[in-house]
Amino acid sequence: NAGVTQTPKFRILKIGQSMTLQCTQDMNHNYMYWYRQDPGMGLKLIYYSVGAGITDKGEVPNGYNVSRSTTEDFPLRLELAAPSQTSVYFCASSYSRTSGRDEQYFGPGTRLTVT
Amino acid sequence: AQKITQTQPGMFVQEKEAVTLDCTYDTSDPSYGLFWYKQPSSGEMIFLIYQGSYDQQNATEGRYSLNFQKARKSANLVISASQLGDSAMYFCAMREGTGNTPLVFGKGTRLSVIA
């Protein structure tokens, strides 16, 4: 299994440009998440999905959009990039068991700079 | 109010010594889970250990153990016999309720192991 993969690894955007961060998992996980990590800080939840066709906002959703058309893929769309979106973006996934025990598996991250 | 508080921005420990990384949490939900993740300089997030709110015993995983004090709402990570490879950022995180609700992360503690 490749686990959770993210592309690209690095990207520089100009203010006002748009882009899509790709995330794919091959573990048949129902739950997927997008986090951002600002320098020296913990991770903050942007959006998450409990299954194909279902998404919900997290703590910091403004400026982002997501879609979940398949179990495997959970792309994150940035519209009109702003310098405040300079961050490292992590995608994660987990099983859907109800015990709450299941850890999230993280992708390697995408380092985005908006100038 | 912050749900996860890590009060130690940075810690130093001598190789082969034990070290405790502090984490306190805030929730009114009787069901919750606590996680610790390691983030080395390469950037990936590595799951270390999990403690459920109803678990009777403190969790252990190899050299990692969790000192869970429910009444004090603390979940400190203890690393025994520190190794140079333990140098990294360490994040405490909480999941409230049952099922796969998203994690809330603390700001992290940077651990440096000295030879």
PDB file of C-alpha atoms in Angstrom:
ATOM      1  CA  ASN A   1       0.000   0.000   0.000  1.00  0.00           C
ATOM      2  CA  ALA A   2       1.181   3.499  -0.818  1.00  0.00           C
ATOM      3  CA  GLY A   3      -0.910   4.883   2.064  1.00  0.00           C
ATOM      4  CA  VAL A   4      -1.815   8.556   1.686  1.00  0.00           C
ATOM      5  CA  THR A   5      -0.177  10.364  -1.207  1.00  0.00           C
ATOM      6  CA  GLN A   6      -0.205  14.089  -1.874  1.00  0.00           C
ATOM      7  CA  THR A   7       0.814  16.122  -4.899  1.00  0.00           C
ATOM      8  CA  PRO A   8       2.550  18.424  -5.410  1.00  0.00           C
ATOM      9  CA  LYS A   9       5.225  18.409  -2.683  1.00  0.00           C
ATOM     10  CA  PHE A  10       6.032  22.085  -3.164  1.00  0.00           C
ATOM     11  CA  ARG A  11       4.304  24.948  -4.936  1.00  0.00           C
ATOM     12  CA  ILE A  12       4.722  28.700  -5.236  1.00  0.00           C
ATOM     13  CA  LEU A  13       1.617  30.657  -6.185  1.00  0.00           C
ATOM     14  CA  LYS A  14       1.117  34.287  -7.007  1.00  0.00           C
ATOM     15  CA  ILE A  15      -1.592  36.201  -5.170  1.00  0.00           C
ATOM     16  CA  GLY A  16      -4.945  35.606  -6.850  1.00  0.00           C
ATOM     17  CA  GLN A  17      -3.982  32.356  -8.551  1.00  0.00           C
ATOM     18  CA  SER A  18      -5.866  29.137  -7.953  1.00  0.00           C
ATOM     19  CA  MET A  19      -4.724  25.559  -7.543  1.00  0.00           C
ATOM     20  CA  THR A  20      -5.831  22.120  -6.450  1.00  0.00           C
ATOM     21  CA  LEU A  21      -3.922  20.028  -3.927  1.00  0.00           C
ATOM     22  CA  GLN A  22      -4.392  16.358  -4.673  1.00  0.00           C
ATOM     23  CA  CYS A  23      -4.821  13.643  -2.039  1.00  0.00           C
ATOM     24  CA  THR A  24      -5.306   9.930  -2.634  1.00  0.00           C
ATOM     25  CA  GLN A  25      -5.436   7.006  -0.217  1.00  0.00           C
ATOM     26  CA  ASP A  26      -5.426   3.306  -1.084  1.00  0.00           C
ATOM     27  CA  MET A  27      -6.490   1.919   2.313  1.00  0.00           C
ATOM     28  CA  ASN A  28     -10.242   2.069   1.632  1.00  0.00           C
ATOM     29  CA  HIS A  29     -10.699   4.554   4.468  1.00  0.00           C
ATOM     30  CA  ASN A  30     -14.030   6.315   4.633  1.00  0.00           C
ATOM     31  CA  TYR A  31     -12.792   9.314   6.577  1.00  0.00           C
ATOM     32  CA  MET A  32     -10.471  11.890   5.043  1.00  0.00           C
ATOM     33  CA  TYR A  33      -9.213  15.226   6.357  1.00  0.00           C
ATOM     34  CA  TRP A  34      -7.333  18.324   5.285  1.00  0.00           C
ATOM     35  CA  TYR A  35      -5.190  20.215   7.789  1.00  0.00           C
ATOM     36  CA  ARG A  36      -2.890  23.192   7.519  1.00  0.00           C
ATOM     37  CA  GLN A  37       0.181  23.736   9.649  1.00  0.00           C
ATOM     38  CA  ASP A  38       1.524  27.249   9.978  1.00  0.00           C
ATOM     39  CA  PRO A  39       5.158  27.727  11.059  1.00  0.00           C
ATOM     40  CA  GLY A  40       5.728  26.719  14.673  1.00  0.00           C
ATOM     41  CA  MET A  41       2.102  25.750  15.162  1.00  0.00           C
ATOM     42  CA  GLY A  42      -0.045  22.661  15.413  1.00  0.00           C
ATOM     43  CA  LEU A  43      -2.402  21.421  12.742  1.00  0.00           C
ATOM     44  CA  LYS A  44      -5.734  23.081  12.111  1.00  0.00           C
ATOM     45  CA  LEU A  45      -8.613  21.314  10.364  1.00  0.00           C
ATOM     46  CA  ILE A  46      -9.781  22.851   7.087  1.00  0.00           C
ATOM     47  CA  TYR A  47     -12.342  20.330   5.822  1.00  0.00           C
ATOM     48  CA  TYR A  48     -13.152  16.702   6.342  1.00  0.00           C
ATOM     49  CA  SER A  49     -15.253  13.992   4.723  1.00  0.00           C
ATOM     50  CA  VAL A  50     -16.965  10.960   6.202  1.00  0.00           C
ATOM     51  CA  GLY A  51     -17.496   9.289   2.849  1.00  0.00           C
ATOM     52  CA  ALA A  52     -17.947   9.866  -0.849  1.00  0.00           C
ATOM     53  CA  GLY A  53     -20.291  12.775  -1.480  1.00  0.00           C
ATOM     54  CA  ILE A  54     -20.175  14.064   2.112  1.00  0.00           C
ATOM     55  CA  THR A  55     -17.960  16.917   3.289  1.00  0.00           C
ATOM     56  CA  ASP A  56     -17.994  19.283   6.234  1.00  0.00           C
ATOM     57  CA  LYS A  57     -16.150  22.392   7.345  1.00  0.00           C
ATOM     58  CA  GLY A  58     -13.466  22.397   9.966  1.00  0.00           C
ATOM     59  CA  GLU A  59     -11.955  25.214  11.997  1.00  0.00           C
ATOM     60  CA  VAL A  60     -10.441  27.231   9.108  1.00  0.00           C
ATOM     61  CA  PRO A  61     -12.429  26.616   5.878  1.00  0.00           C
ATOM     62  CA  ASN A  62     -12.440  30.128   4.415  1.00  0.00           C
ATOM     63  CA  GLY A  63     -10.704  30.365   1.056  1.00  0.00           C
ATOM     64  CA  TYR A  64     -10.880  26.630   0.386  1.00  0.00           C
ATOM     65  CA  ASN A  65     -13.226  24.150  -1.229  1.00  0.00           C
ATOM     66  CA  VAL A  66     -13.291  20.366  -1.312  1.00  0.00           C
ATOM     67  CA  SER A  67     -15.086  17.578  -3.093  1.00  0.00           C
ATOM     68  CA  ARG A  68     -15.241  13.822  -2.518  1.00  0.00           C
ATOM     69  CA  SER A  69     -16.494  12.007  -5.569  1.00  0.00           C
ATOM     70  CA  THR A  70     -14.692   8.737  -4.754  1.00  0.00           C
ATOM     71  CA  THR A  71     -13.536   6.959  -1.601  1.00  0.00           C
ATOM     72  CA  GLU A  72      -9.908   7.305  -2.664  1.00  0.00           C
ATOM     73  CA  ASP A  73      -9.630  10.980  -3.598  1.00  0.00           C
ATOM     74  CA  PHE A  74     -10.135  14.165  -1.605  1.00  0.00           C
ATOM     75  CA  PRO A  75      -8.809  17.217  -3.480  1.00  0.00           C
ATOM     76  CA  LEU A  76      -8.495  20.630  -1.827  1.00  0.00           C
ATOM     77  CA  ARG A  77      -9.113  23.681  -4.000  1.00  0.00           C
ATOM     78  CA  LEU A  78      -7.636  27.099  -3.278  1.00  0.00           C
ATOM     79  CA  GLU A  79      -9.394  29.943  -5.058  1.00  0.00           C
ATOM     80  CA  LEU A  80      -7.796  33.394  -5.226  1.00  0.00           C
ATOM     81  CA  ALA A  81      -4.689  32.519  -3.228  1.00  0.00           C
ATOM     82  CA  ALA A  82      -3.646  34.952  -0.488  1.00  0.00           C
ATOM     83  CA  PRO A  83      -0.354  35.251   1.473  1.00  0.00           C
ATOM     84  CA  SER A  84      -2.246  34.055   4.583  1.00  0.00           C
ATOM     85  CA  GLN A  85      -2.605  30.665   2.884  1.00  0.00           C
ATOM     86  CA  THR A  86       1.156  30.131   2.939  1.00  0.00           C
ATOM     87  CA  SER A  87       1.407  26.934   4.962  1.00  0.00           C
ATOM     88  CA  VAL A  88       2.073  23.217   4.885  1.00  0.00           C
ATOM     89  CA  TYR A  89      -1.015  21.232   3.978  1.00  0.00           C
ATOM     90  CA  PHE A  90      -1.559  17.710   5.230  1.00  0.00           C
ATOM     91  CA  CYS A  91      -4.129  15.233   4.048  1.00  0.00           C
ATOM     92  CA  ALA A  92      -5.062  12.348   6.357  1.00  0.00           C
ATOM     93  CA  SER A  93      -7.407   9.386   6.399  1.00  0.00           C
ATOM     94  CA  SER A  94      -8.797   6.928   8.934  1.00  0.00           C
ATOM     95  CA  TYR A  95     -11.150   3.961   9.304  1.00  0.00           C
ATOM     96  CA  SER A  96     -14.780   4.520  10.125  1.00  0.00           C
ATOM     97  CA  ARG A  97     -15.088   2.239  13.156  1.00  0.00           C
ATOM     98  CA  THR A  98     -17.024   3.722  16.030  1.00  0.00           C
ATOM     99  CA  SER A  99     -14.487   3.035  18.742  1.00  0.00           C
ATOM    100  CA  GLY A 100     -12.600   6.259  18.141  1.00  0.00           C
ATOM    101  CA  ARG A 101      -9.370   4.323  18.523  1.00  0.00           C
ATOM    102  CA  ASP A 102      -8.316   4.609  14.932  1.00  0.00           C
ATOM    103  CA  GLU A 103      -5.398   6.859  14.306  1.00  0.00           C
ATOM    104  CA  GLN A 104      -5.230   9.105  11.288  1.00  0.00           C
ATOM    105  CA  TYR A 105      -2.707   8.257   8.609  1.00  0.00           C
ATOM    106  CA  PHE A 106      -1.042  11.335   7.176  1.00  0.00           C
ATOM    107  CA  GLY A 107       0.332  12.133   3.782  1.00  0.00           C
ATOM    108  CA  PRO A 108       3.794  13.715   3.410  1.00  0.00           C
ATOM    109  CA  GLY A 109       2.422  17.240   3.094  1.00  0.00           C
ATOM    110  CA  THR A 110       2.425  19.994   0.475  1.00  0.00           C
ATOM    111  CA  ARG A 111       4.458  23.120   1.201  1.00  0.00           C
ATOM    112  CA  LEU A 112       2.667  26.094  -0.367  1.00  0.00           C
ATOM    113  CA  THR A 113       4.016  29.623  -0.609  1.00  0.00           C
ATOM    114  CA  VAL A 114       1.852  32.495  -1.838  1.00  0.00           C
ATOM    115  CA  THR A 115       3.738  35.637  -2.865  1.00  0.00           C
TER     116      THR A 115
ATOM    117  CA  ALA B   1     -10.479  28.094  25.471  1.00  0.00           C
ATOM    118  CA  GLN B   2      -7.818  25.849  24.022  1.00  0.00           C
ATOM    119  CA  LYS B   3      -8.794  22.226  23.977  1.00  0.00           C
ATOM    120  CA  ILE B   4      -5.211  20.943  23.960  1.00  0.00           C
ATOM    121  CA  THR B   5      -2.421  22.745  25.779  1.00  0.00           C
ATOM    122  CA  GLN B   6       1.247  21.888  25.481  1.00  0.00           C
ATOM    123  CA  THR B   7       3.123  24.277  27.740  1.00  0.00           C
ATOM    124  CA  GLN B   8       6.678  23.300  26.792  1.00  0.00           C
ATOM    125  CA  PRO B   9       7.733  24.904  23.497  1.00  0.00           C
ATOM    126  CA  GLY B  10      11.100  23.162  23.690  1.00  0.00           C
ATOM    127  CA  MET B  11      12.767  20.459  25.760  1.00  0.00           C
ATOM    128  CA  PHE B  12      16.284  19.053  25.966  1.00  0.00           C
ATOM    129  CA  VAL B  13      17.165  15.576  27.175  1.00  0.00           C
ATOM    130  CA  GLN B  14      20.393  13.653  27.425  1.00  0.00           C
ATOM    131  CA  GLU B  15      20.684  10.523  25.323  1.00  0.00           C
ATOM    132  CA  LYS B  16      19.517   7.388  27.216  1.00  0.00           C
ATOM    133  CA  GLU B  17      17.581   9.463  29.748  1.00  0.00           C
ATOM    134  CA  ALA B  18      13.783   9.521  30.078  1.00  0.00           C
ATOM    135  CA  VAL B  19      11.751  12.624  29.254  1.00  0.00           C
ATOM    136  CA  THR B  20       8.161  13.674  29.890  1.00  0.00           C
ATOM    137  CA  LEU B  21       6.250  15.894  27.465  1.00  0.00           C
ATOM    138  CA  ASP B  22       3.224  17.590  28.993  1.00  0.00           C
ATOM    139  CA  CYS B  23      -0.281  17.739  27.585  1.00  0.00           C
ATOM    140  CA  THR B  24      -3.475  18.947  29.219  1.00  0.00           C
ATOM    141  CA  TYR B  25      -6.870  18.860  27.588  1.00  0.00           C
ATOM    142  CA  ASP B  26     -10.284  20.368  28.023  1.00  0.00           C
ATOM    143  CA  THR B  27     -13.533  18.586  27.197  1.00  0.00           C
ATOM    144  CA  SER B  28     -16.930  18.004  28.747  1.00  0.00           C
ATOM    145  CA  ASP B  29     -17.545  14.889  26.667  1.00  0.00           C
ATOM    146  CA  PRO B  30     -17.116  11.715  28.753  1.00  0.00           C
ATOM    147  CA  SER B  31     -15.956   9.840  25.644  1.00  0.00           C
ATOM    148  CA  TYR B  32     -12.730  11.003  24.081  1.00  0.00           C
ATOM    149  CA  GLY B  33      -9.407   9.770  22.828  1.00  0.00           C
ATOM    150  CA  LEU B  34      -5.945  11.213  23.171  1.00  0.00           C
ATOM    151  CA  PHE B  35      -3.188  10.768  20.609  1.00  0.00           C
ATOM    152  CA  TRP B  36       0.476  11.629  20.356  1.00  0.00           C
ATOM    153  CA  TYR B  37       2.173  12.203  17.023  1.00  0.00           C
ATOM    154  CA  LYS B  38       5.838  12.740  16.194  1.00  0.00           C
ATOM    155  CA  GLN B  39       6.933  15.086  13.433  1.00  0.00           C
ATOM    156  CA  PRO B  40      10.632  14.781  12.526  1.00  0.00           C
ATOM    157  CA  SER B  41      12.421  17.438  10.521  1.00  0.00           C
ATOM    158  CA  SER B  42      11.399  15.649   7.329  1.00  0.00           C
ATOM    159  CA  GLY B  43       7.843  16.778   8.061  1.00  0.00           C
ATOM    160  CA  GLU B  44       5.733  13.637   8.110  1.00  0.00           C
ATOM    161  CA  MET B  45       3.333  12.937  10.969  1.00  0.00           C
ATOM    162  CA  ILE B  46       3.960   9.628  12.746  1.00  0.00           C
ATOM    163  CA  PHE B  47       1.394   8.147  15.127  1.00  0.00           C
ATOM    164  CA  LEU B  48       2.936   7.083  18.457  1.00  0.00           C
ATOM    165  CA  ILE B  49       0.316   6.162  21.030  1.00  0.00           C
ATOM    166  CA  TYR B  50      -3.393   6.335  21.887  1.00  0.00           C
ATOM    167  CA  GLN B  51      -5.315   6.531  25.186  1.00  0.00           C
ATOM    168  CA  GLY B  52      -9.087   6.226  25.400  1.00  0.00           C
ATOM    169  CA  SER B  53     -11.015   7.992  28.139  1.00  0.00           C
ATOM    170  CA  TYR B  54     -12.411   4.709  29.436  1.00  0.00           C
ATOM    171  CA  ASP B  55      -9.138   2.803  29.297  1.00  0.00           C
ATOM    172  CA  GLN B  56      -8.275   1.521  32.751  1.00  0.00           C
ATOM    173  CA  GLN B  57      -4.553   1.274  32.189  1.00  0.00           C
ATOM    174  CA  ASN B  58      -2.021   3.733  30.860  1.00  0.00           C
ATOM    175  CA  ALA B  59      -1.130   3.039  27.240  1.00  0.00           C
ATOM    176  CA  THR B  60       2.340   1.797  26.335  1.00  0.00           C
ATOM    177  CA  GLU B  61       4.007   1.291  22.960  1.00  0.00           C
ATOM    178  CA  GLY B  62       7.633   0.225  23.172  1.00  0.00           C
ATOM    179  CA  ARG B  63       9.622   3.124  24.627  1.00  0.00           C
ATOM    180  CA  TYR B  64       6.552   5.358  24.687  1.00  0.00           C
ATOM    181  CA  SER B  65       4.072   5.430  27.535  1.00  0.00           C
ATOM    182  CA  LEU B  66       1.235   7.750  28.356  1.00  0.00           C
ATOM    183  CA  ASN B  67       0.793   9.031  31.896  1.00  0.00           C
ATOM    184  CA  PHE B  68      -2.989   9.485  31.869  1.00  0.00           C
ATOM    185  CA  GLN B  69      -4.421  11.396  34.833  1.00  0.00           C
ATOM    186  CA  LYS B  70      -8.105  11.755  34.065  1.00  0.00           C
ATOM    187  CA  ALA B  71      -9.077  13.917  37.051  1.00  0.00           C
ATOM    188  CA  ARG B  72      -6.326  16.395  36.190  1.00  0.00           C
ATOM    189  CA  LYS B  73      -7.117  16.137  32.468  1.00  0.00           C
ATOM    190  CA  SER B  74      -3.531  15.446  31.590  1.00  0.00           C
ATOM    191  CA  ALA B  75      -2.020  12.975  29.152  1.00  0.00           C
ATOM    192  CA  ASN B  76       1.737  13.297  29.334  1.00  0.00           C
ATOM    193  CA  LEU B  77       3.977  11.364  26.971  1.00  0.00           C
ATOM    194  CA  VAL B  78       6.942   9.614  28.539  1.00  0.00           C
ATOM    195  CA  ILE B  79       9.828   8.565  26.306  1.00  0.00           C
ATOM    196  CA  SER B  80      12.253   6.198  27.992  1.00  0.00           C
ATOM    197  CA  ALA B  81      15.902   5.710  27.008  1.00  0.00           C
ATOM    198  CA  SER B  82      15.949   8.677  24.617  1.00  0.00           C
ATOM    199  CA  GLN B  83      17.734   8.263  21.318  1.00  0.00           C
ATOM    200  CA  LEU B  84      19.146  10.867  18.941  1.00  0.00           C
ATOM    201  CA  GLY B  85      16.418   9.911  16.483  1.00  0.00           C
ATOM    202  CA  ASP B  86      13.784  11.044  18.974  1.00  0.00           C
ATOM    203  CA  SER B  87      14.661  14.669  18.220  1.00  0.00           C
ATOM    204  CA  ALA B  88      11.461  16.019  16.646  1.00  0.00           C
ATOM    205  CA  MET B  89       8.272  17.968  17.247  1.00  0.00           C
ATOM    206  CA  TYR B  90       5.705  16.114  19.320  1.00  0.00           C
ATOM    207  CA  PHE B  91       2.003  16.880  19.094  1.00  0.00           C
ATOM    208  CA  CYS B  92      -0.754  15.925  21.487  1.00  0.00           C
ATOM    209  CA  ALA B  93      -4.219  15.644  19.938  1.00  0.00           C
ATOM    210  CA  MET B  94      -7.741  14.841  21.091  1.00  0.00           C
ATOM    211  CA  ARG B  95     -10.803  13.335  19.490  1.00  0.00           C
ATOM    212  CA  GLU B  96     -14.084  14.040  21.269  1.00  0.00           C
ATOM    213  CA  GLY B  97     -16.998  11.629  21.238  1.00  0.00           C
ATOM    214  CA  THR B  98     -17.073   8.199  19.681  1.00  0.00           C
ATOM    215  CA  GLY B  99     -16.375   7.468  16.078  1.00  0.00           C
ATOM    216  CA  ASN B 100     -13.986   9.288  13.822  1.00  0.00           C
ATOM    217  CA  THR B 101     -14.518  12.919  14.702  1.00  0.00           C
ATOM    218  CA  PRO B 102     -11.611  15.116  13.610  1.00  0.00           C
ATOM    219  CA  LEU B 103      -8.576  15.586  15.830  1.00  0.00           C
ATOM    220  CA  VAL B 104      -7.750  18.814  17.617  1.00  0.00           C
ATOM    221  CA  PHE B 105      -4.012  19.380  17.948  1.00  0.00           C
ATOM    222  CA  GLY B 106      -1.873  21.225  20.444  1.00  0.00           C
ATOM    223  CA  LYS B 107       0.911  23.559  19.347  1.00  0.00           C
ATOM    224  CA  GLY B 108       3.592  20.973  19.926  1.00  0.00           C
ATOM    225  CA  THR B 109       6.819  20.547  21.866  1.00  0.00           C
ATOM    226  CA  ARG B 110      10.190  20.453  20.170  1.00  0.00           C
ATOM    227  CA  LEU B 111      12.380  17.774  21.753  1.00  0.00           C
ATOM    228  CA  SER B 112      16.120  17.843  21.268  1.00  0.00           C
ATOM    229  CA  VAL B 113      18.163  14.832  22.348  1.00  0.00           C
ATOM    230  CA  ILE B 114      21.770  15.618  23.226  1.00  0.00           C
ATOM    231  CA  ALA B 115      24.571  13.057  22.871  1.00  0.00           C
TER     232      ALA B 115
END
